Coordinates of C-alpha atoms in Angstrom, one line a residue:
M735 CA -20.1 -17.3 2.6
K736 CA -17.2 -19.1 4.3
P737 CA -13.6 -19.1 2.8
N738 CA -11.6 -22.4 2.9
R739 CA -9.1 -21.5 5.6
T740 CA -7.5 -25.0 5.6
L741 CA -6.7 -24.7 1.9
G742 CA -5.3 -21.2 2.4
C743 CA -3.1 -22.2 5.3
C744 CA -1.8 -25.2 3.3
L745 CA -0.8 -22.9 0.4
V746 CA 1.0 -20.6 2.8
L747 CA 2.9 -23.4 4.6
A748 CA 3.9 -24.9 1.3
G749 CA 5.4 -21.6 0.2
L750 CA 7.2 -21.0 3.5
L751 CA 8.8 -24.5 3.4
G752 CA 9.8 -24.2 -0.2
G753 CA 11.3 -20.8 0.0
L754 CA 10.1 -17.8 -2.1
P755 CA 10.6 -13.8 -3.6
T756 CA 11.4 -12.8 -7.3
V757 CA 12.2 -11.3 -10.5
A758 CA 9.3 -10.0 -12.4
R759 CA 5.8 -11.5 -12.6
A760 CA 5.2 -14.1 -15.2
Q761 CA 2.6 -13.2 -17.8
V762 CA 0.5 -15.4 -20.1
H763 CA -0.8 -13.7 -23.3
V764 CA -4.5 -14.5 -23.3
F765 CA -4.9 -14.1 -27.0
S766 CA -1.4 -15.1 -28.0
G767 CA -2.6 -16.5 -31.3
L768 CA -3.7 -13.0 -32.4
R769 CA -0.4 -11.2 -31.6
H770 CA 1.1 -11.7 -35.1
D771 CA -2.2 -11.3 -36.9
S772 CA -2.0 -7.8 -38.5
S773 CA -5.3 -8.1 -40.3
T774 CA -7.2 -5.8 -37.9
G775 CA -6.3 -3.3 -35.2
L776 CA -8.6 -5.1 -32.7
A777 CA -6.6 -8.4 -33.2
R778 CA -3.3 -6.6 -32.5
W779 CA -4.9 -4.9 -29.4
L780 CA -6.2 -8.2 -28.0
G781 CA -2.9 -9.9 -28.6
D782 CA -1.2 -7.8 -25.9
I783 CA -3.6 -8.8 -23.1
T784 CA -1.9 -10.7 -20.3
L785 CA -3.0 -12.8 -17.4
S786 CA -0.9 -13.3 -14.2
A787 CA -1.4 -14.8 -10.8
Q788 CA 0.4 -14.5 -7.5
I789 CA 0.2 -16.0 -4.0
E790 CA 1.7 -14.6 -0.7
G791 CA 1.6 -15.8 2.8
G792 CA 3.5 -15.2 6.0
I793 CA 3.8 -15.1 9.7
M794 CA 5.3 -12.7 12.3
A795 CA 6.1 -14.3 15.6
N796 CA 5.9 -12.4 18.9
P797 CA 7.7 -14.1 21.9
A798 CA 5.7 -11.9 24.3
R799 CA 2.5 -13.7 23.3
P800 CA 0.4 -10.5 23.4
Q801 CA -3.3 -10.6 24.6
P802 CA -5.7 -10.5 22.8
G803 CA -3.2 -11.9 20.2
Y804 CA -2.4 -8.9 18.0
N805 CA 0.9 -7.3 17.0
Y806 CA 0.1 -3.7 17.8
G807 CA 0.5 -1.3 14.9
D808 CA 0.8 -4.0 12.2
F809 CA -1.9 -4.4 9.6
L810 CA -0.7 -7.2 7.3
A811 CA 0.7 -9.4 10.0
D812 CA -1.6 -8.3 12.8
H813 CA -2.3 -11.8 14.2
A814 CA 0.7 -12.7 16.3
N815 CA 2.2 -16.2 15.9
Q816 CA -0.3 -17.2 13.2
V817 CA 0.4 -18.2 9.6
Q818 CA -2.0 -16.6 7.2
L819 CA -2.7 -16.3 3.5
N820 CA -2.2 -12.7 2.8
Q821 CA -2.9 -12.6 -1.0
A822 CA -4.1 -14.8 -3.8
E823 CA -4.6 -12.6 -6.8
F824 CA -5.2 -12.7 -10.5
T825 CA -4.6 -9.8 -12.9
L826 CA -5.8 -9.3 -16.4
N827 CA -3.9 -6.4 -18.0
K828 CA -3.5 -4.5 -21.3
A829 CA -0.5 -2.3 -20.6
I830 CA 0.2 1.1 -22.1
D831 CA 3.5 1.4 -23.9
P832 CA 5.4 4.3 -22.3
H833 CA 7.7 4.7 -25.3
R834 CA 4.9 5.4 -27.8
N835 CA 3.4 8.8 -27.8
T836 CA 0.3 7.8 -29.7
Y837 CA -3.3 7.3 -28.7
Q838 CA -3.5 4.1 -26.6
V839 CA -6.2 2.4 -24.6
G840 CA -5.6 -0.3 -22.0
F841 CA -7.0 -1.6 -18.7
T842 CA -6.1 -3.4 -15.5
L843 CA -8.5 -5.9 -13.6
E844 CA -7.1 -7.4 -10.4
G845 CA -9.1 -9.6 -8.0
M846 CA -7.5 -10.4 -4.7
Y847 CA -8.5 -12.9 -1.9
G848 CA -6.8 -13.1 1.5
S849 CA -6.3 -11.4 4.9
D850 CA -4.8 -8.2 3.3
A851 CA -8.2 -7.5 1.7
R852 CA -9.6 -6.5 5.1
Y853 CA -7.7 -3.2 4.9
Y854 CA -8.1 -2.5 1.1
Q855 CA -11.9 -2.6 0.8
V856 CA -13.9 0.2 -0.7
L857 CA -17.1 1.4 1.0
G858 CA -20.2 0.5 -1.1
I859 CA -18.3 -1.9 -3.4
S860 CA -17.0 -4.9 -1.3
D861 CA -17.0 -3.9 2.4
R862 CA -20.1 -5.8 3.4
E863 CA -19.8 -9.0 1.5
W864 CA -17.4 -10.8 3.9
N865 CA -16.9 -11.0 7.7
A866 CA -14.1 -13.6 7.8
R867 CA -10.4 -13.0 8.1
Y868 CA -10.0 -13.9 4.4
Q869 CA -11.9 -11.6 2.1
L870 CA -12.3 -10.9 -1.6
I871 CA -11.8 -7.5 -3.2
P872 CA -11.4 -5.8 -6.6
A873 CA -7.9 -4.6 -5.9
Q874 CA -7.8 -2.7 -9.2
A875 CA -10.4 -2.1 -12.0
H876 CA -9.5 0.8 -14.2
M877 CA -9.3 2.0 -17.8
D878 CA -5.9 3.3 -18.9
V879 CA -5.5 5.9 -21.7
H880 CA -2.5 7.6 -23.2
L881 CA -3.2 10.9 -25.0
P882 CA -0.4 12.5 -27.2
W883 CA -1.4 16.0 -26.1
L884 CA 0.4 19.2 -25.1
T885 CA 4.0 17.8 -24.9
R886 CA 6.1 15.2 -26.6
G887 CA 5.6 12.9 -23.6
G888 CA 1.8 13.2 -23.6
L889 CA -0.8 12.6 -20.9
D890 CA -1.6 9.4 -19.1
M891 CA -5.0 8.8 -17.5
Q892 CA -6.4 6.1 -15.3
A893 CA -10.1 6.0 -14.2
G894 CA -12.0 3.5 -12.1
I895 CA -10.9 1.7 -8.9
L896 CA -7.3 2.8 -8.3
Q897 CA -4.6 1.9 -5.8
A898 CA -3.5 5.1 -4.2
P899 CA -0.2 6.4 -5.7
M900 CA 1.1 8.1 -2.5
G901 CA 3.9 6.5 -0.5
V902 CA 6.9 4.2 -1.0
E903 CA 5.4 0.8 0.1
G904 CA 2.4 -0.6 -1.9
L905 CA 0.0 -3.5 -1.7
D906 CA 1.9 -5.7 -4.2
P907 CA 4.5 -7.5 -2.0
T908 CA 7.0 -7.6 -4.9
S909 CA 7.1 -3.8 -5.0
R910 CA 8.4 -3.4 -1.4
P911 CA 11.4 -4.8 0.5
F912 CA 9.6 -6.2 3.6
Y913 CA 6.6 -8.2 4.5
T914 CA 5.4 -5.8 7.2
L915 CA 4.7 -2.1 6.5
A916 CA 6.0 1.1 8.1
Y917 CA 3.7 3.1 10.3
T918 CA 3.7 5.8 7.6
S919 CA 2.5 3.3 5.0
E920 CA -0.4 2.2 7.2
Y921 CA -1.6 5.4 8.9
S922 CA -0.4 8.4 6.8
V923 CA -1.1 7.5 3.2
P924 CA -4.4 6.4 1.5
F925 CA -5.0 2.9 0.2
E926 CA -7.7 2.8 -2.6
H927 CA -9.8 5.3 -4.6
V928 CA -12.7 5.5 -7.0
G929 CA -11.9 8.3 -9.4
A930 CA -9.4 9.4 -12.0
M931 CA -5.6 10.1 -12.0
F932 CA -3.5 11.9 -14.5
N933 CA 0.2 12.0 -15.2
W934 CA 1.4 14.7 -17.6
H935 CA 4.9 14.1 -19.0
V936 CA 6.0 17.7 -19.3
T937 CA 9.6 17.0 -20.1
P938 CA 11.9 13.9 -19.7
M939 CA 12.8 15.3 -16.3
V940 CA 9.4 16.6 -15.0
D941 CA 6.1 14.8 -14.6
V942 CA 3.0 16.5 -13.1
T943 CA 0.4 14.4 -11.3
F944 CA -3.2 15.4 -10.5
G945 CA -6.5 13.6 -9.9
I946 CA -9.9 13.6 -8.3
D947 CA -11.8 10.9 -6.4
T948 CA -14.5 10.3 -3.8
G949 CA -12.1 9.9 -0.9
N950 CA -9.9 7.3 0.7
Q951 CA -11.6 3.9 0.3
T952 CA -15.1 5.3 -0.5
S953 CA -17.4 5.3 -3.5
F954 CA -20.5 7.3 -4.5
G955 CA -23.8 8.2 -2.8
H956 CA -24.5 6.6 0.6
A957 CA -21.3 4.6 0.3
D958 CA -19.3 7.8 0.8
N959 CA -18.6 8.8 4.4
N960 CA -19.2 12.4 3.4
S961 CA -20.5 14.3 0.4
A962 CA -17.4 16.1 -0.9
P963 CA -14.6 15.0 -3.2
A964 CA -10.8 14.9 -2.6
G965 CA -7.9 15.1 -5.0
Y966 CA -4.1 14.9 -5.6
F967 CA -1.5 17.2 -7.0
G968 CA 2.3 16.8 -7.2
F969 CA 5.3 16.2 -9.4
N970 CA 8.1 13.8 -10.2
L971 CA 11.7 14.8 -10.9
N972 CA 13.3 12.1 -13.0
N973 CA 16.9 11.3 -14.1
L974 CA 18.6 13.7 -11.7
A975 CA 22.3 13.2 -10.7
H976 CA 23.1 11.6 -14.0
G977 CA 20.1 9.3 -13.8
K978 CA 20.8 8.1 -10.3
L979 CA 18.2 10.2 -8.4
R980 CA 14.4 10.4 -8.6
I981 CA 12.2 12.6 -6.4
V982 CA 8.4 12.2 -6.0
E983 CA 6.2 14.7 -4.3
L984 CA 2.5 14.1 -3.8
S985 CA 0.0 16.2 -1.8
R986 CA -3.7 15.5 -1.2
V987 CA -6.6 17.5 0.2
G988 CA -10.2 16.8 0.9
P989 CA -12.7 15.7 3.7
E990 CA -12.1 12.2 4.9
N991 CA -14.1 11.9 8.1
S992 CA -17.6 10.3 8.4
W993 CA -20.7 12.3 8.9
R994 CA -21.8 9.6 11.4
A995 CA -19.0 10.6 13.7
I996 CA -18.9 14.4 13.4
G997 CA -22.1 15.5 11.6
H998 CA -22.8 16.3 7.9
Y999 CA -21.6 19.8 7.8
E1000 CA -18.3 19.1 9.6
A1001 CA -17.7 16.0 7.6
D1002 CA -18.0 18.0 4.3
H1003 CA -16.0 21.0 5.3
T1004 CA -13.2 19.8 7.5
Q1005 CA -10.2 18.9 5.4
R1006 CA -7.4 16.3 5.7
F1007 CA -4.1 17.4 4.3
W1008 CA -1.7 14.6 3.2
N1009 CA 1.9 15.5 2.1
D1010 CA 4.5 12.9 1.1
I1011 CA 7.9 13.4 -0.5
S1012 CA 10.3 10.6 -1.3
A1013 CA 13.8 10.4 -2.9
Y1014 CA 15.2 7.3 -4.6
Y1015 CA 19.0 7.2 -5.1
Q1016 CA 20.8 4.4 -6.9
V1017 CA 24.4 4.7 -5.5
N1018 CA 25.7 1.9 -7.7
D1019 CA 24.7 -1.5 -9.2
R1020 CA 24.5 -3.0 -5.7
L1021 CA 23.4 -0.2 -3.3
S1022 CA 20.2 1.9 -3.3
L1023 CA 18.9 4.4 -0.8
T1024 CA 15.3 5.7 -0.3
A1025 CA 14.1 8.4 2.1
E1026 CA 10.5 9.4 2.7
F1027 CA 9.1 12.4 4.7
N1028 CA 5.3 12.6 5.4
Y1029 CA 3.1 15.2 7.2
L1030 CA -0.6 14.7 7.8
H1031 CA -3.1 17.2 9.3
D1032 CA -6.8 16.5 9.8
E1033 CA -9.1 19.3 10.8
G1034 CA -12.0 17.0 11.6
T1035 CA -10.5 14.3 13.9
R1036 CA -10.7 15.4 17.5
G1037 CA -7.7 15.1 19.8
I1038 CA -6.7 16.0 23.4
G1039 CA -4.0 18.5 24.2
A1040 CA -2.6 20.3 27.3
R1041 CA -5.4 22.9 27.0
G1042 CA -8.2 20.4 26.6
Q1043 CA -10.2 19.1 23.6
F1044 CA -9.5 20.6 20.2
A1045 CA -10.3 19.8 16.6
G1046 CA -7.4 18.7 14.5
V1047 CA -4.7 16.1 14.7
D1048 CA -1.2 15.9 13.3
A1049 CA 1.3 13.2 12.4
E1050 CA 4.8 13.6 11.1
S1051 CA 7.2 10.8 10.0
F1052 CA 10.5 10.0 8.4
V1053 CA 11.4 6.6 6.9
S1054 CA 14.8 5.5 5.5
F1055 CA 15.4 2.4 3.4
L1056 CA 18.7 0.8 2.3
S1057 CA 19.0 -2.1 -0.1
Y1058 CA 22.3 -3.9 -0.8
R1059 CA 22.5 -6.7 -3.4
I1060 CA 24.8 -9.3 -2.1
N1061 CA 24.7 -11.5 -5.2
R1062 CA 22.3 -12.2 -8.0
D1063 CA 19.7 -13.9 -5.8
L1064 CA 20.2 -12.4 -2.3
T1065 CA 19.6 -8.8 -1.2
F1066 CA 20.0 -7.2 2.3
N1067 CA 17.3 -4.7 3.3
Y1068 CA 17.1 -2.1 6.1
R1069 CA 14.2 0.2 7.2
G1070 CA 14.3 2.7 9.9
E1071 CA 11.4 5.0 10.9
I1072 CA 10.4 7.7 13.3
Y1073 CA 6.6 8.3 13.5
R1074 CA 5.1 11.0 15.7
D1075 CA 1.4 10.6 16.5
N1076 CA 0.9 14.0 18.2
N1077 CA -2.6 13.2 19.6
N1078 CA -2.6 9.4 19.8
A1079 CA -5.4 9.5 17.2
M1080 CA -3.7 7.8 14.2
V1081 CA -2.0 4.6 15.3
A1082 CA -4.4 1.7 16.2
T1083 CA -4.8 -2.0 15.7
F1084 CA -8.2 -3.1 14.6
R1085 CA -9.5 -6.2 16.5
G1086 CA -12.4 -7.4 14.3
N1087 CA -12.2 -8.6 10.7
N1088 CA -14.3 -5.7 9.5
S1089 CA -13.3 -3.2 12.2
Y1090 CA -11.0 -1.1 10.0
M1091 CA -13.8 -0.5 7.4
E1092 CA -16.4 0.1 10.1
A1093 CA -14.1 2.8 11.6
L1094 CA -13.8 4.4 8.2
A1095 CA -17.5 4.4 7.7
G1096 CA -18.1 5.8 11.2
T1097 CA -20.2 2.8 12.3
G1098 CA -17.9 1.6 15.0
G1099 CA -14.8 -0.6 14.8
A1100 CA -13.3 -2.5 17.7
V1101 CA -9.6 -1.7 18.4
V1102 CA -6.9 -3.2 20.5
P1103 CA -6.3 -0.6 23.3
G1104 CA -3.2 1.7 22.7
P1105 CA -2.1 4.9 24.3
S1106 CA -5.0 6.9 25.7
A1107 CA -6.2 9.8 23.7
S1108 CA -6.1 11.9 26.9
S1109 CA -2.3 11.3 27.3
H1110 CA 0.4 13.1 25.4
G1111 CA 1.2 12.0 22.0
T1112 CA 3.5 9.0 21.1
T1113 CA 6.7 8.9 19.1
Y1114 CA 7.2 5.5 17.6
G1115 CA 10.5 4.2 16.5
E1116 CA 10.8 1.2 14.2
M1117 CA 13.7 -0.7 12.7
T1118 CA 13.4 -3.7 10.4
L1119 CA 16.2 -5.9 9.0
G1120 CA 15.8 -8.6 6.4
V1121 CA 16.9 -10.3 3.3
S1122 CA 15.2 -11.1 0.0
Y1123 CA 16.0 -14.4 -1.6
R1124 CA 15.1 -14.2 -5.3
P1125 CA 16.3 -17.1 -7.4
Q1126 CA 15.6 -17.1 -11.2
L1127 CA 13.7 -20.3 -11.7
G1128 CA 12.1 -20.0 -15.1
H1129 CA 9.7 -22.7 -16.2
H1130 CA 6.7 -20.2 -16.2
I1131 CA 7.5 -19.1 -12.6
G1132 CA 7.9 -15.4 -12.8
V1133 CA 8.0 -14.6 -9.1
F1134 CA 9.8 -16.7 -6.4
M1135 CA 10.6 -14.9 -3.2
L1136 CA 11.5 -15.6 0.4
R1137 CA 11.8 -12.7 2.8
P1138 CA 12.7 -13.4 6.5
E1139 CA 12.8 -10.3 8.7
I1140 CA 13.2 -9.1 12.3
R1141 CA 11.5 -6.0 13.5
F1142 CA 12.0 -3.8 16.6
D1143 CA 9.2 -1.4 17.6
R1144 CA 9.4 1.1 20.5
A1145 CA 7.4 4.0 22.0
L1146 CA 10.2 6.5 22.5
N1147 CA 8.5 8.8 25.0
G1148 CA 7.0 6.7 27.8
T1149 CA 3.7 5.3 26.5
M1150 CA 3.1 1.5 26.6
P1151 CA 1.0 0.5 23.6
F1152 CA 2.6 -2.9 22.8
N1153 CA 1.7 -6.4 23.9
G1154 CA -1.6 -5.6 25.4
G1155 CA -0.4 -2.4 27.1
R1156 CA 2.3 -4.2 29.0
N1157 CA 5.4 -2.9 27.2
N1158 CA 6.8 0.2 25.6
G1159 CA 8.6 -2.0 23.0
M1160 CA 7.9 -5.1 20.8
F1161 CA 10.1 -7.6 19.1
T1162 CA 8.8 -9.7 16.2
F1163 CA 10.3 -12.0 13.6
G1164 CA 9.1 -13.9 10.7
G1165 CA 8.6 -13.2 7.0
D1166 CA 6.6 -14.1 3.9
A1167 CA 6.8 -16.2 0.8
V1168 CA 5.6 -15.2 -2.7
I1169 CA 5.1 -17.2 -5.8
G1170 CA 3.7 -15.9 -9.1
F1171 CA 2.9 -17.3 -12.5

């Protein structure tokens, strides 16, 4: 099954030439004729179902022209100096009203095609259907339920194929300030789950989050890379500092390694501990600040240290974001990150279109060579600067966004992972374009 790459590249080029980034996604009410029909509850429920579409494409140029052509440590813009269609997605949605503490049922169905899909597959669901750069995935497919239980805020539940809640930067390009992702967002938070998530609104200030799933990007039975579940627990602190500050903490624990790599018993009993805390502070109408700290420890992944081979690897990171709104349409964005890969076991660039998922399954996965696992760990520094141009166009265009950026990456302690192992630093520039209806 071959995707039409010419059509995809034409769409991307058209977006880049025309300019692009946004407001909020436009939505079409699928059953709009039923919205004001109060004859049945079903008619009212159907009347709030919406359909939206969004296209994103971009390029990150690398003057060093790395061989074999990859920007090391970059997932979404991994192919240096090449325009690509990142996402073309359609979403059918029946949203839950957060202001009504009554029984409610909704759903989200999102299908996505593009190069980003290579990294957001789920084992056993979509990972073996495509082998090209542009792939197709069910990015979301979940039932949403609100239950007016326990407290005045009630309990929200999502069950099905879920996008992972941990971390600041998400898959939707309109939810993050940059085209490229931080190291933390690529290597130290999960991407997709099959399971159930719960959010309990304890008080207007406190939410409690918990959930259970089959693992990061796995499903059931033979499609799981081990036989044990994993799960989340954490909390949100809302409306702090007179409504200017919000803090989100999420932790996750469970086996995440493949039995093919370390054996059945080890895969089921060695845990991965993910911990992420972020703070969002709205200084004023123009300036907002975000800080994220992440710590990951894996008991099953093997590393090399000064005393030889050992089980267990660690990664710690800190990411800071600044966003300043220059005027109604233009926003300046900054991101700075320090990411410590203690055993050179986390950061990698996957060379084949299916290599990332093959590595997750434990069946292989070709990578672009980085720092040797036998050397000391690597501390990565990354700074990204950019602007978001978001004009309000109307006429059924809900998202129109153009985001140029420049990015500086550097290994801060002597290793040389960039540009085919030739340099300890990398400079890239480019950006993306997004249009949504």
